[in-house]
Amino acid sequence: MNPPDPTGTNGRSVDEDFDRQLIEGLQRNDRDALATAYDTYGGLAFALASRVMGASNDAEDVVQESFLALWRQAPRLDARRGLRSYLMTIVHNKAVDRLRQKGRKPEAILNEEAPFKAPDSDDPELQAEKLSETEEVRAALTGLSSEQRRAVELTYFQGLTINDAANILNVPVGTVKSRLRLALGHMRRRLEDAT
Amino acid sequence: MNYGCQQTAEALAAFALNALDAEERSAVLEHLADCRLHDAELEEHRAVAGRLPLLVDTAAAIPPAGLRENLLAAFDRESTASPVQATAPEPILAPAAEAATPVPQAARPRGGILSILRQPAFAYGIAAALLIAVLGLGIWNVSLQDDEGNVLQAAATAPGMSLEVEYFEDEHVAVLNLEMPPPPEGKVYQAWMIADGKPVSMGVLAGNSGRMAFAADMTGATAIAISQEPAGGSATPTEVKLAAEF
């Protein structure tokens, strides 16, 4: 199998056929399929776990547990849903669970900003071309209001509950819920317009 | 905490981002188990949330070289050893269970509920009459799996009893909808997750009817069973009432 770039920045998105082959391999307990899944998505999984948890040792455990969970759940996977999205959901869930078990103090991250991925290129010629998927998502996020963007950053990328985020932002919990709902709605429409 | 449509809708984006605490997440799940009005919006939120990882800077955190090797070594061990060991789930909301005598978890039973139900021989030494009695109740199981494969469902009924289970794989939450007659004096109901033919206690139930949610990694689980036990629960099931298979 020739793994595509999971972030889509090489111009070729991860496709359904590739995911299907991986899933079928995992269902057969094919070691090579798990290795290919890791080679394709491991970097992104580790980066996500590290971003949420901030500690590389825990991130290693989370990534390993996530890929093993993916393998165990292979009989129930559907390639149409996108293996990357499914795996990253597992990674995020496990990272957040572990983070909350450890009880990281929300105020410790009050002034942190997410080190988001840099733009793929500043070349104006490339700007005229179709944006990669990563750039589409980045544009959708930066198109949010600062309040909505901060709510997404604190809850998704920092793993905080809306209660903790509300305390940090000094707003009611309902306001955080509303900002998240608006943020995801705006991003969805922006991403739909981009396709 | 019981949520209606409005409260669920308001919390849905936070739910998709895994930003709710356990109690509120359980309330949302219990509502979603009954109400399909939020399916489309939830799917939209999840589609966006599923793309957020693309924004993480992969250059800022490179996996250590040994991680791949460790993963494959773990795979080798698990794929050649006994089937997956399920971890004991934790009830999300079980105030009554918390007040009860803790159920000992250390001892693993030698057999499983399903093996009792399916085979003439059984490991516990429980009388054959139990097997016959269980079958005689006309227990039947319906295994359902929705199109998207991320919610597992199972159900079982017997006269005067019913059990519906929805397991949300992404969230690792199992929602049980139970209708049982009140247990006899001095008895309680206990829920079990069956993995590899072995029952793992999910805890003594707070009541005999209604919805109950459990935080549980049910990877490898094949069924949920309800048994009747002495007050405080048991280390192994003694009187199985219902078993719903996935």
Short mmCIF file of C-alpha atoms in Angstrom, two decimals:
data_model
loop_
_atom_site.label_atom_id
_atom_site.label_comp_id
_atom_site.label_asym_id
_atom_site.label_seq_id
_atom_site.Cartn_x
_atom_site.Cartn_y
_atom_site.Cartn_z
CA MET A 1 0.00 0.00 0.00
CA ASN A 2 1.29 3.47 -0.85
CA PRO A 3 0.24 5.66 2.07
CA PRO A 4 -1.08 9.09 1.19
CA ASP A 5 -0.35 12.13 3.31
CA PRO A 6 -2.92 12.09 6.10
CA THR A 7 -3.04 15.88 6.16
CA GLY A 8 -3.75 16.16 2.46
CA THR A 9 -0.89 18.61 1.96
CA ASN A 10 0.66 16.59 -0.83
CA GLY A 11 -2.40 17.19 -2.91
CA ARG A 12 -3.76 13.70 -2.41
CA SER A 13 -6.15 13.18 0.44
CA VAL A 14 -6.44 9.96 2.29
CA ASP A 15 -9.05 8.10 0.33
CA GLU A 16 -11.72 5.61 1.04
CA ASP A 17 -10.04 2.78 -0.85
CA PHE A 18 -6.88 3.13 1.16
CA ASP A 19 -8.83 3.17 4.42
CA ARG A 20 -10.82 0.15 3.34
CA GLN A 21 -7.65 -1.80 2.63
CA LEU A 22 -6.33 -0.87 6.05
CA ILE A 23 -9.53 -1.85 7.81
CA GLU A 24 -9.65 -5.19 6.01
CA GLY A 25 -6.07 -5.81 6.99
CA LEU A 26 -6.77 -4.96 10.63
CA GLN A 27 -9.74 -7.29 10.58
CA ARG A 28 -7.41 -10.07 9.43
CA ASN A 29 -5.05 -9.23 12.29
CA ASP A 30 -2.50 -8.28 9.64
CA ARG A 31 0.54 -6.80 11.38
CA ASP A 32 1.54 -4.92 8.25
CA ALA A 33 -1.85 -3.22 8.17
CA LEU A 34 -1.34 -1.92 11.70
CA ALA A 35 2.18 -0.82 10.78
CA THR A 36 0.87 1.03 7.71
CA ALA A 37 -1.88 2.63 9.77
CA TYR A 38 0.75 3.86 12.20
CA ASP A 39 3.06 5.04 9.42
CA THR A 40 0.16 6.99 7.91
CA TYR A 41 -1.52 8.43 10.97
CA GLY A 42 0.95 8.00 13.83
CA GLY A 43 2.57 11.39 13.47
CA LEU A 44 -0.72 13.22 13.54
CA ALA A 45 -1.97 11.08 16.42
CA PHE A 46 1.13 11.79 18.49
CA ALA A 47 0.99 15.50 17.73
CA LEU A 48 -2.65 15.67 18.79
CA ALA A 49 -2.06 13.72 22.00
CA SER A 50 0.95 15.89 22.82
CA ARG A 51 -1.00 19.06 22.13
CA VAL A 52 -3.79 18.06 24.49
CA MET A 53 -1.68 16.52 27.21
CA GLY A 54 1.55 18.47 26.98
CA ALA A 55 3.67 15.53 28.13
CA SER A 56 5.35 13.21 25.65
CA ASN A 57 5.46 10.10 27.86
CA ASP A 58 1.71 10.12 28.30
CA ALA A 59 1.27 10.91 24.63
CA GLU A 60 3.16 7.75 23.72
CA ASP A 61 0.87 5.63 25.86
CA VAL A 62 -2.22 7.30 24.45
CA VAL A 63 -1.11 6.75 20.87
CA GLN A 64 -0.26 3.12 21.47
CA GLU A 65 -3.57 2.48 23.24
CA SER A 66 -5.44 4.26 20.46
CA PHE A 67 -3.98 2.19 17.65
CA LEU A 68 -4.63 -1.00 19.57
CA ALA A 69 -8.20 0.14 20.18
CA LEU A 70 -8.56 0.85 16.47
CA TRP A 71 -7.41 -2.68 15.71
CA ARG A 72 -9.81 -4.21 18.24
CA GLN A 73 -12.68 -2.21 16.81
CA ALA A 74 -11.79 -3.05 13.20
CA PRO A 75 -14.76 -5.39 12.71
CA ARG A 76 -17.08 -2.44 13.28
CA LEU A 77 -15.24 0.20 11.25
CA ASP A 78 -16.70 1.73 8.12
CA ALA A 79 -14.23 3.21 5.62
CA ARG A 80 -16.84 5.71 4.47
CA ARG A 81 -16.54 7.51 7.79
CA GLY A 82 -12.82 8.11 7.34
CA LEU A 83 -10.24 6.22 9.32
CA ARG A 84 -8.29 9.35 10.20
CA SER A 85 -11.29 11.03 11.75
CA TYR A 86 -12.21 7.88 13.67
CA LEU A 87 -8.69 7.34 14.97
CA MET A 88 -8.24 10.96 15.99
CA THR A 89 -11.50 10.78 17.92
CA ILE A 90 -10.11 7.81 19.84
CA VAL A 91 -6.84 9.66 20.44
CA HIS A 92 -8.59 12.79 21.61
CA ASN A 93 -10.93 10.88 23.91
CA LYS A 94 -8.09 8.96 25.51
CA ALA A 95 -5.91 12.04 25.84
CA VAL A 96 -8.69 14.03 27.48
CA ASP A 97 -9.62 11.15 29.79
CA ARG A 98 -6.05 10.82 30.98
CA LEU A 99 -5.62 14.56 31.31
CA ARG A 100 -8.72 14.86 33.47
CA GLN A 101 -7.72 11.88 35.57
CA LYS A 102 -4.48 13.65 36.34
CA GLY A 103 -6.37 16.83 37.17
CA ARG A 104 -4.29 19.41 35.35
CA LYS A 105 -5.18 22.81 36.75
CA PRO A 106 -7.00 24.89 34.14
CA GLU A 107 -5.37 28.12 35.30
CA ALA A 108 -2.00 26.69 34.30
CA ILE A 109 -2.89 27.14 30.66
CA LEU A 110 -4.58 30.52 30.89
CA ASN A 111 -2.17 32.31 28.59
CA GLU A 112 -1.18 29.46 26.32
CA GLU A 113 -1.87 29.76 22.65
CA ALA A 114 -2.15 26.76 20.42
CA PRO A 115 0.94 26.23 18.23
CA PHE A 116 -1.10 25.68 15.14
CA LYS A 117 0.45 24.34 12.00
CA ALA A 118 2.13 26.99 9.86
CA PRO A 119 0.72 27.72 6.39
CA ASP A 120 1.98 25.33 3.79
CA SER A 121 3.32 28.10 1.63
CA ASP A 122 3.47 31.87 1.33
CA ASP A 123 3.92 31.59 -2.42
CA PRO A 124 1.23 33.78 -3.98
CA GLU A 125 1.02 31.47 -6.96
CA LEU A 126 0.12 28.60 -4.72
CA GLN A 127 -2.49 30.75 -3.02
CA ALA A 128 -4.40 30.81 -6.27
CA GLU A 129 -4.59 27.04 -6.31
CA LYS A 130 -7.05 24.93 -4.37
CA LEU A 131 -6.21 25.03 -0.71
CA SER A 132 -5.16 21.80 0.91
CA GLU A 133 -7.56 20.37 3.43
CA THR A 134 -5.38 21.60 6.28
CA GLU A 135 -5.43 25.12 4.94
CA GLU A 136 -9.18 24.98 4.50
CA VAL A 137 -9.63 24.02 8.14
CA ARG A 138 -7.15 26.65 9.28
CA ALA A 139 -8.95 29.31 7.27
CA ALA A 140 -12.26 28.19 8.78
CA LEU A 141 -10.86 28.48 12.31
CA THR A 142 -9.19 31.84 11.77
CA GLY A 143 -12.43 33.10 10.30
CA LEU A 144 -14.12 32.73 13.68
CA SER A 145 -14.47 35.53 16.19
CA SER A 146 -11.68 35.59 18.77
CA GLU A 147 -14.14 34.48 21.47
CA GLN A 148 -15.29 31.48 19.46
CA ARG A 149 -11.76 30.56 18.45
CA ARG A 150 -10.60 30.73 22.08
CA ALA A 151 -13.48 28.51 23.19
CA VAL A 152 -12.47 25.86 20.64
CA GLU A 153 -8.83 26.18 21.61
CA LEU A 154 -9.49 25.72 25.33
CA THR A 155 -11.93 22.85 25.04
CA TYR A 156 -10.66 20.84 22.09
CA PHE A 157 -6.95 21.56 21.98
CA GLN A 158 -6.41 21.99 25.71
CA GLY A 159 -8.89 19.30 26.76
CA LEU A 160 -10.80 21.49 29.22
CA THR A 161 -14.42 21.00 30.13
CA ILE A 162 -16.76 23.85 29.38
CA ASN A 163 -16.93 24.47 33.12
CA ASP A 164 -13.19 25.03 33.36
CA ALA A 165 -13.16 27.05 30.15
CA ALA A 166 -15.95 29.24 31.53
CA ASN A 167 -13.91 29.91 34.68
CA ILE A 168 -10.86 30.88 32.65
CA LEU A 169 -12.82 33.11 30.32
CA ASN A 170 -14.91 34.50 33.17
CA VAL A 171 -18.16 33.87 31.34
CA PRO A 172 -21.15 31.65 32.11
CA VAL A 173 -21.00 27.99 31.05
CA GLY A 174 -23.92 28.63 28.74
CA THR A 175 -21.89 31.25 26.92
CA VAL A 176 -19.13 28.74 26.26
CA LYS A 177 -21.66 26.23 24.95
CA SER A 178 -23.11 28.86 22.68
CA ARG A 179 -19.73 29.96 21.37
CA LEU A 180 -18.79 26.36 20.59
CA ARG A 181 -22.06 25.75 18.80
CA LEU A 182 -21.64 28.89 16.74
CA ALA A 183 -18.00 28.11 16.06
CA LEU A 184 -18.65 24.63 14.72
CA GLY A 185 -21.56 25.89 12.67
CA HIS A 186 -19.47 28.67 11.10
CA MET A 187 -16.63 26.26 10.39
CA ARG A 188 -18.95 23.74 8.80
CA ARG A 189 -20.39 26.34 6.44
CA ARG A 190 -16.94 27.68 5.58
CA LEU A 191 -15.65 24.17 4.85
CA GLU A 192 -18.69 23.36 2.73
CA ASP A 193 -18.18 26.55 0.70
CA ALA A 194 -14.55 25.61 0.14
CA THR A 195 -15.36 22.25 -1.49
CA MET B 1 -29.66 15.33 35.49
CA ASN B 2 -32.31 14.83 32.79
CA TYR B 3 -31.96 16.68 29.52
CA GLY B 4 -34.65 17.64 27.06
CA CYS B 5 -34.19 18.63 23.45
CA GLN B 6 -33.25 22.24 24.10
CA GLN B 7 -30.62 21.44 26.70
CA THR B 8 -29.24 18.69 24.51
CA ALA B 9 -29.07 20.96 21.48
CA GLU B 10 -27.24 23.63 23.48
CA ALA B 11 -24.69 21.09 24.70
CA LEU B 12 -24.27 19.21 21.44
CA ALA B 13 -21.23 21.04 20.10
CA ALA B 14 -19.47 20.74 23.45
CA PHE B 15 -20.40 17.07 23.47
CA ALA B 16 -18.87 16.56 20.01
CA LEU B 17 -15.69 18.27 21.23
CA ASN B 18 -15.55 16.05 24.33
CA ALA B 19 -15.84 19.12 26.52
CA LEU B 20 -18.63 18.00 28.85
CA ASP B 21 -18.02 16.58 32.27
CA ALA B 22 -19.17 13.01 32.95
CA GLU B 23 -22.53 13.98 34.43
CA GLU B 24 -23.56 16.25 31.59
CA ARG B 25 -22.19 13.85 28.97
CA SER B 26 -24.34 11.12 30.46
CA ALA B 27 -27.41 13.37 30.37
CA VAL B 28 -26.84 14.12 26.69
CA LEU B 29 -26.31 10.47 25.85
CA GLU B 30 -29.43 9.40 27.65
CA HIS B 31 -31.44 11.93 25.69
CA LEU B 32 -29.80 10.97 22.38
CA ALA B 33 -30.63 7.33 23.04
CA ASP B 34 -34.31 8.26 22.85
CA CYS B 35 -34.39 11.21 20.51
CA ARG B 36 -33.23 11.16 16.89
CA LEU B 37 -33.87 14.86 16.26
CA HIS B 38 -30.26 15.77 16.98
CA ASP B 39 -28.59 13.18 14.76
CA ALA B 40 -27.95 15.48 11.81
CA GLU B 41 -26.52 18.33 13.89
CA LEU B 42 -24.35 15.96 15.91
CA GLU B 43 -22.97 14.42 12.74
CA GLU B 44 -22.17 17.92 11.41
CA HIS B 45 -20.39 18.87 14.63
CA ARG B 46 -18.45 15.59 14.59
CA ALA B 47 -17.42 16.11 10.98
CA VAL B 48 -15.89 19.46 11.88
CA ALA B 49 -14.36 18.16 15.11
CA GLY B 50 -12.84 15.28 13.17
CA ARG B 51 -10.85 17.73 11.04
CA LEU B 52 -9.52 19.87 13.89
CA PRO B 53 -6.50 17.59 14.43
CA LEU B 54 -5.20 18.79 11.05
CA LEU B 55 -4.36 22.09 12.73
CA VAL B 56 -1.93 20.53 15.17
CA ASP B 57 1.67 21.19 14.30
CA THR B 58 3.12 17.76 13.60
CA ALA B 59 6.62 19.23 13.44
CA ALA B 60 6.34 20.33 17.06
CA ALA B 61 5.91 16.78 18.37
CA ILE B 62 7.71 13.96 16.60
CA PRO B 63 6.90 10.45 17.83
CA PRO B 64 9.88 8.75 19.45
CA ALA B 65 11.48 6.06 17.33
CA GLY B 66 10.55 3.31 19.76
CA LEU B 67 6.82 3.99 19.68
CA ARG B 68 6.23 2.10 16.45
CA GLU B 69 8.21 -0.87 17.73
CA ASN B 70 6.39 -0.85 21.08
CA LEU B 71 3.02 -0.71 19.34
CA LEU B 72 3.80 -3.66 17.10
CA ALA B 73 5.22 -5.60 20.03
CA ALA B 74 2.01 -5.00 21.97
CA PHE B 75 0.06 -6.14 18.92
CA ASP B 76 2.15 -9.30 18.68
CA ARG B 77 1.53 -10.10 22.34
CA GLU B 78 -2.16 -9.46 22.20
CA SER B 79 -2.88 -11.12 18.88
CA THR B 80 -1.20 -14.35 19.92
CA ALA B 81 -2.32 -14.43 23.54
CA SER B 82 -5.77 -14.94 25.11
CA PRO B 83 -8.60 -12.75 23.86
CA VAL B 84 -8.79 -9.15 25.01
CA GLN B 85 -9.17 -8.58 28.73
CA ALA B 86 -11.95 -6.13 29.39
CA THR B 87 -11.36 -3.45 31.98
CA ALA B 88 -13.94 -3.04 34.67
CA PRO B 89 -16.26 -0.19 33.73
CA GLU B 90 -17.18 2.61 36.08
CA PRO B 91 -20.73 3.77 36.67
CA ILE B 92 -21.15 7.40 35.69
CA LEU B 93 -23.92 8.04 38.13
CA ALA B 94 -24.59 5.44 40.78
CA PRO B 95 -25.14 7.20 44.10
CA ALA B 96 -26.90 4.22 45.56
CA ALA B 97 -24.18 1.86 44.43
CA GLU B 98 -21.55 4.07 46.02
CA ALA B 99 -23.27 3.59 49.37
CA ALA B 100 -23.40 -0.18 48.95
CA THR B 101 -20.74 -2.62 49.99
CA PRO B 102 -18.00 -2.55 47.37
CA VAL B 103 -18.14 -5.51 45.05
CA PRO B 104 -14.91 -7.47 45.13
CA GLN B 105 -13.27 -7.46 41.72
CA ALA B 106 -10.14 -9.45 42.30
CA ALA B 107 -11.53 -12.93 41.70
CA ARG B 108 -12.17 -13.80 38.08
CA PRO B 109 -14.83 -16.42 37.50
CA ARG B 110 -13.93 -19.59 35.70
CA GLY B 111 -16.81 -19.47 33.28
CA GLY B 112 -19.15 -16.95 31.72
CA ILE B 113 -22.77 -16.14 31.54
CA LEU B 114 -22.98 -16.94 27.87
CA SER B 115 -21.30 -20.27 28.36
CA ILE B 116 -23.92 -21.05 30.96
CA LEU B 117 -26.68 -20.08 28.61
CA ARG B 118 -25.32 -21.89 25.60
CA GLN B 119 -23.76 -25.11 26.83
CA PRO B 120 -25.05 -28.01 28.86
CA ALA B 121 -21.89 -27.95 30.95
CA PHE B 122 -21.12 -24.93 33.05
CA ALA B 123 -18.20 -23.86 35.13
CA TYR B 124 -19.80 -22.59 38.28
CA GLY B 125 -21.38 -25.73 39.49
CA ILE B 126 -24.71 -23.95 39.38
CA ALA B 127 -27.58 -26.36 39.17
CA ALA B 128 -28.80 -27.36 35.75
CA ALA B 129 -32.17 -26.10 36.84
CA LEU B 130 -30.86 -22.56 36.48
CA LEU B 131 -30.01 -23.09 32.84
CA ILE B 132 -33.34 -24.67 32.19
CA ALA B 133 -35.16 -21.95 34.11
CA VAL B 134 -33.37 -19.20 32.20
CA LEU B 135 -34.22 -20.72 28.86
CA GLY B 136 -37.71 -21.46 30.06
CA LEU B 137 -38.32 -17.75 30.52
CA GLY B 138 -38.24 -17.39 26.78
CA ILE B 139 -35.29 -15.05 26.71
CA TRP B 140 -34.51 -13.88 23.25
CA ASN B 141 -31.89 -11.51 22.02
CA VAL B 142 -31.84 -9.03 19.23
CA SER B 143 -28.53 -7.72 18.06
CA LEU B 144 -28.63 -4.54 16.17
CA GLN B 145 -25.92 -2.43 14.73
CA ASP B 146 -26.62 0.91 13.20
CA ASP B 147 -25.37 1.88 9.75
CA GLU B 148 -22.52 4.01 11.00
CA GLY B 149 -21.13 1.36 13.34
CA ASN B 150 -20.33 3.69 16.22
CA VAL B 151 -23.29 2.76 18.44
CA LEU B 152 -23.80 -0.84 19.38
CA GLN B 153 -27.22 -1.91 20.45
CA ALA B 154 -28.60 -5.01 22.05
CA ALA B 155 -31.82 -5.97 23.73
CA ALA B 156 -33.35 -8.83 25.65
CA THR B 157 -36.77 -9.46 27.12
CA ALA B 158 -38.48 -11.97 29.31
CA PRO B 159 -41.94 -11.86 30.90
CA GLY B 160 -42.02 -8.79 33.10
CA MET B 161 -38.45 -7.79 32.25
CA SER B 162 -36.65 -5.92 29.51
CA LEU B 163 -33.16 -4.64 28.86
CA GLU B 164 -31.99 -2.32 26.12
CA VAL B 165 -28.35 -1.42 25.75
CA GLU B 166 -26.72 1.26 23.68
CA TYR B 167 -22.95 1.44 23.72
CA PHE B 168 -21.44 4.59 22.30
CA GLU B 169 -18.05 3.42 21.16
CA ASP B 170 -16.54 6.83 20.56
CA GLU B 171 -17.52 7.99 24.04
CA HIS B 172 -17.01 4.68 25.87
CA VAL B 173 -20.39 5.04 27.50
CA ALA B 174 -23.02 2.36 27.85
CA VAL B 175 -26.62 3.39 28.44
CA LEU B 176 -28.88 0.70 29.89
CA ASN B 177 -32.65 1.01 29.81
CA LEU B 178 -33.97 -1.51 32.28
CA GLU B 179 -37.37 -2.67 33.39
CA MET B 180 -37.29 -5.30 36.12
CA PRO B 181 -39.66 -6.20 38.90
CA PRO B 182 -38.55 -4.99 42.33
CA PRO B 183 -36.02 -7.45 43.71
CA PRO B 184 -36.97 -9.54 46.71
CA GLU B 185 -36.10 -8.29 50.18
CA GLY B 186 -32.36 -8.44 50.70
CA LYS B 187 -31.59 -8.76 47.00
CA VAL B 188 -30.27 -6.37 44.40
CA TYR B 189 -29.70 -6.35 40.65
CA GLN B 190 -26.17 -6.29 39.33
CA ALA B 191 -24.99 -5.53 35.79
CA TRP B 192 -22.21 -7.44 34.08
CA MET B 193 -20.22 -6.92 30.94
CA ILE B 194 -19.33 -10.20 29.25
CA ALA B 195 -15.96 -10.30 27.58
CA ASP B 196 -14.27 -13.47 26.48
CA GLY B 197 -17.04 -15.41 28.17
CA LYS B 198 -16.14 -13.90 31.51
CA PRO B 199 -18.40 -11.55 33.44
CA VAL B 200 -16.96 -8.25 34.60
CA SER B 201 -19.07 -6.45 37.15
CA MET B 202 -20.43 -3.07 36.12
CA GLY B 203 -21.79 -2.57 39.61
CA VAL B 204 -24.88 -2.98 41.69
CA LEU B 205 -27.76 -1.12 40.10
CA ALA B 206 -29.31 1.79 41.89
CA GLY B 207 -32.81 0.67 41.03
CA ASN B 208 -34.82 -1.85 39.10
CA SER B 209 -36.04 0.37 36.25
CA GLY B 210 -35.05 3.36 34.17
CA ARG B 211 -31.95 4.55 32.39
CA MET B 212 -28.47 4.10 33.75
CA ALA B 213 -25.24 5.18 32.16
CA PHE B 214 -21.81 3.67 32.69
CA ALA B 215 -18.42 4.87 31.59
CA ALA B 216 -17.01 1.67 30.15
CA ASP B 217 -14.45 0.60 27.61
CA MET B 218 -16.36 -2.32 26.22
CA THR B 219 -13.89 -3.22 23.57
CA GLY B 220 -14.22 -6.96 23.08
CA ALA B 221 -17.43 -7.22 25.07
CA THR B 222 -20.05 -9.51 23.62
CA ALA B 223 -23.00 -9.00 25.96
CA ILE B 224 -24.48 -7.24 28.95
CA ALA B 225 -26.21 -9.31 31.61
CA ILE B 226 -28.35 -8.53 34.63
CA SER B 227 -28.32 -10.86 37.61
CA GLN B 228 -30.02 -10.92 40.97
CA GLU B 229 -27.62 -10.96 43.89
CA PRO B 230 -27.54 -10.65 47.64
CA ALA B 231 -27.42 -7.07 48.94
CA GLY B 232 -24.06 -5.55 48.19
CA GLY B 233 -23.53 -7.59 45.07
CA SER B 234 -21.38 -10.60 44.29
CA ALA B 235 -18.00 -11.35 42.81
CA THR B 236 -19.59 -13.67 40.28
CA PRO B 237 -23.15 -13.77 38.98
CA THR B 238 -25.42 -16.19 40.77
CA GLU B 239 -28.87 -15.76 39.25
CA VAL B 240 -28.89 -14.41 35.70
CA LYS B 241 -32.12 -12.71 34.74
CA LEU B 242 -31.37 -11.21 31.34
CA ALA B 243 -28.47 -11.22 28.89
CA ALA B 244 -28.38 -9.00 25.82
CA GLU B 245 -25.81 -9.88 23.18
CA PHE B 246 -24.20 -7.45 20.74
#
